[in-house]
């Protein structure tokens, strides 16, 4: 068949074009050959030399492949793991790990680090023994290294040190048990600011050799880049000083690869095309860029070692796209020869820095607050989702109590135990969880996890209380307190005393109430028929006995309270205020689906006395006569007292009902103290002079320095007078309500605030509500805030000790995270505010303390969450209103001699409220078998400066015990001293067989820790300041000497 003339012409033209293109290509190829010598010819496909190690006289680039996997943020932790909900974000951790392991198998030179054990342990449990064996070998050879190794990469602003330790221990325990490895590096690459406690406690005391992060103030980073100060020796504790240092480093390129070098399948950065036959051949161009990037970076760092963090959020789902490029990069860079490049890990990098024999600058204190541009202070998240923050803090103490009681009766591995709450709380410490910077559906998922964990822990505790309160003759509790319940179950001796549902035999069964902050508690609110009584068991997790007021919702006005010896004790009844009634109605319906039908509710107040690590029982019954009957206080409406007294404190009010003056009667110190609420108008990012930054979940940016008062109308007060507590209820507006409480013997005032629903309309950007407490202390710009609830750090308004601050945000640039408290000082006087949850605050004027108590925002702040922080509560999906937040803070005015003691002691009580258990007894005069109990040897209490922060039964029945000295050096004249604890007496009659001292995360013996030594710059002033350490515990020791701010971790085995 002949071809047509037109077709033939077309064919000739095509051949000509091909010829021309071939010539052009060959010319380009020739150019390349002439352009550079030696030529960078590729090897046969797939064969690249990827071996390598540091070289002494070259710039050494440590290639560190990594992925940053948030334990919940835009998707829930489950969705991230399995890879569902990809319309929100393409991220699937299971495939990331699958894929990375395959790539590591393909080339043994490749390395990878993995961080979040909340994900890794899930993946691990899904693998075959054969795959596990391969991964084992990778870990053993150092190809795969766990860094950080905690359950998540915790937040450093709103997490308490106890929770940080716990979640790190959980991850480290998994790694130790499966791989017998101890992570060497702290890897906090994404949290929004970095705490002193992270450096010394969760860094040095854990046994890390280095700590890396990405986010520090942009002005700080600029100075550090210019002065080669990006890496330093970080000494986070003033008290432990040079005995607790760590090598710290701010990563060069955030935690990303250098610009233009991201090879993830989701990236658009150009690939290395090394085949000269490709039209897009770019090898030399790429290598030149890589060399340039390395040279630039090395100018900002000391020694000839630099690190490239090759990865980003949820990278390596198709690990091959990364590793194929990295193999080429290593091969060609080394062939080029200007720079030495090799696969590495942060531990290899730190070792290289350590052996470089050079000196380092010293960093003290912390990296708060964090700003990444002049109007972008990430100080909003200190107060984002305050209700969730409150829930986390409450359950942190709840877990502590549950673990103690779980140990008391013996751990049950197959039924309800504390593992689920431990897991949930660990996840909640993630830097997009407790921070409040997650999407709403993720916040809901987090809350659900907490609730599920709490309900399981509740069962553990309720069973334990049932067993421990049962007849002491049957249980012989004094000697058997630690006999596991499951042992008891098999013994007929105990069957008669176990609660229903366990043995079918009768014993008291107990309930708890977790909605006590809105006065909801069905077991205590139930009407008491004649002849019955309500048993209230109060459990104390502290190692000291405590006497304090308890508050219980009840529904009768004729009640009497008896102690465990049967004597009636004074009690007071307070009618429920209308604000709480309304809250209760809405929130009970929203949480439980049921109506809280009981309108007639009162709060019963009495003073309880509870032994250390133990409980006491109180009995409430109907009272017929006046004798011993609870006294009913009634509201004096529209009235405020001019003075309110306790034996130690006096409060004065103005004629309009405002708190005016605070007197500490003990020291005679008097100060003006005024309380007000106001709100900042959030920036919308459009109308301000400097555009582009709105206030959001992360960033706090008010649109002016004005704080608008909420008490625009006359404040309404009512007043309760009584023998145990006096309360002034103040309504500042329809959405701001406060109760000021003064208990009979209290040397402080308690404030309970209720904020919401915060009114906003669609034209608003949002409101950020603060409470301002104004005193007349001349604090001279100085205030003190805690680091994760532990050390107090000095803050100076509009000042940073590390660089000359250009103060561009006078309000938000002075905000700091608070977990325990904030205080001001003038001469011999201190004014302190203690908080019940993580919160943001400042002192913006001398004498003032300010706390941000609610945020309702209508704009996203462009940091990725893509939602406005506009929390609502819905009864059904269309009946919603803005969320109301209720919280507490305590005000104390003390002499300097007494102030720290109050903060430390009261701080522990605030953290660990008495846990309440309720049961019904069918006799109004009846008693329970064992109404009081203490785990410690009779009469033994821990010293006032020591707190038990962990008492947890391990798999094999051993106990992990952590004892924390609560005082800093010089904080208290008597209590800032080394103190001795008797370990045998903590455990009463249970015989301690051995005690081994461990590092903070309990994965190695403290005696075997060998911290790296670092040399400081010669101009650094006396960094090795005086510090005291308690001696290491020796085998056979039953006493431990603990120095100020030490936390000692012990593994106790019983005989
Ligand atoms: Zn993150």
Coordinates of N, CA and C in Angstrom, one line a residue, residues 391 395 398 416-424 444-459 514:
X391 N -9.1 19.4 82.2 CA -9.4 18.0 82.3 C -8.1 17.1 82.3
X395 N -7.1 14.8 85.5 CA -6.9 13.3 85.4 C -5.4 12.9 85.6
X398 N -5.7 12.2 89.1 CA -6.5 11.0 89.2 C -5.8 9.7 88.9
X416 N -9.9 -4.4 84.1 CA -9.7 -2.9 84.2 C -8.4 -2.6 84.9
X417 N -7.7 -1.7 84.4 CA -6.5 -1.3 85.1 C -6.2 0.2 84.6
X418 N -5.0 0.7 85.0 CA -4.8 2.1 84.7 C -4.1 2.3 83.4
X419 N -3.9 1.3 82.6 CA -3.1 1.4 81.4 C -3.8 2.3 80.4
X420 N -5.1 2.3 80.3 CA -5.8 3.0 79.3 C -5.7 4.5 79.6
X421 N -5.8 4.9 80.9 CA -5.7 6.3 81.3 C -4.2 6.8 81.1
X422 N -3.3 5.9 81.4 CA -1.9 6.2 81.1 C -1.6 6.5 79.7
X423 N -2.2 5.7 78.8 CA -2.0 5.9 77.4 C -2.7 7.2 76.9
X424 N -3.9 7.4 77.4 CA -4.6 8.6 77.0 C -3.9 9.9 77.4
X444 N -12.3 16.5 70.4 CA -13.3 15.6 70.9 C -12.8 14.2 71.1
X445 N -12.0 13.8 70.1 CA -11.4 12.4 70.2 C -10.5 12.3 71.4
X446 N -9.7 13.4 71.7 CA -8.8 13.4 72.9 C -9.6 13.3 74.2
X447 N -10.7 14.1 74.2 CA -11.5 14.1 75.4 C -12.2 12.7 75.7
X448 N -12.5 12.1 74.6 CA -13.1 10.7 74.6 C -12.1 9.7 75.2
X449 N -10.9 9.8 74.7 CA -9.8 8.9 75.2 C -9.6 9.1 76.7
X450 N -9.6 10.3 77.1 CA -9.4 10.6 78.5 C -10.6 10.0 79.3
X451 N -11.8 10.2 78.8 CA -13.0 9.7 79.6 C -13.0 8.2 79.6
X452 N -12.6 7.5 78.6 CA -12.6 6.1 78.6 C -11.5 5.6 79.6
X453 N -10.3 6.2 79.5 CA -9.3 5.8 80.4 C -9.7 6.1 81.9
X454 N -10.3 7.2 82.1 CA -10.8 7.6 83.5 C -11.8 6.6 84.0
X455 N -12.7 6.1 83.1 CA -13.7 5.2 83.6 C -13.1 3.9 84.0
X456 N -12.1 3.5 83.3 CA -11.4 2.2 83.7 C -10.6 2.4 85.0
X457 N -10.0 3.5 85.1 CA -9.2 3.8 86.3 C -10.2 3.9 87.5
X458 N -11.4 4.4 87.2 CA -12.4 4.6 88.3 C -12.8 3.2 88.9
X459 N -12.9 2.2 88.0 CA -13.3 0.9 88.4 C -12.2 0.3 89.3
X514 N -17.2 12.8 88.7 CA -16.2 13.6 88.0 C -16.7 15.0 87.6

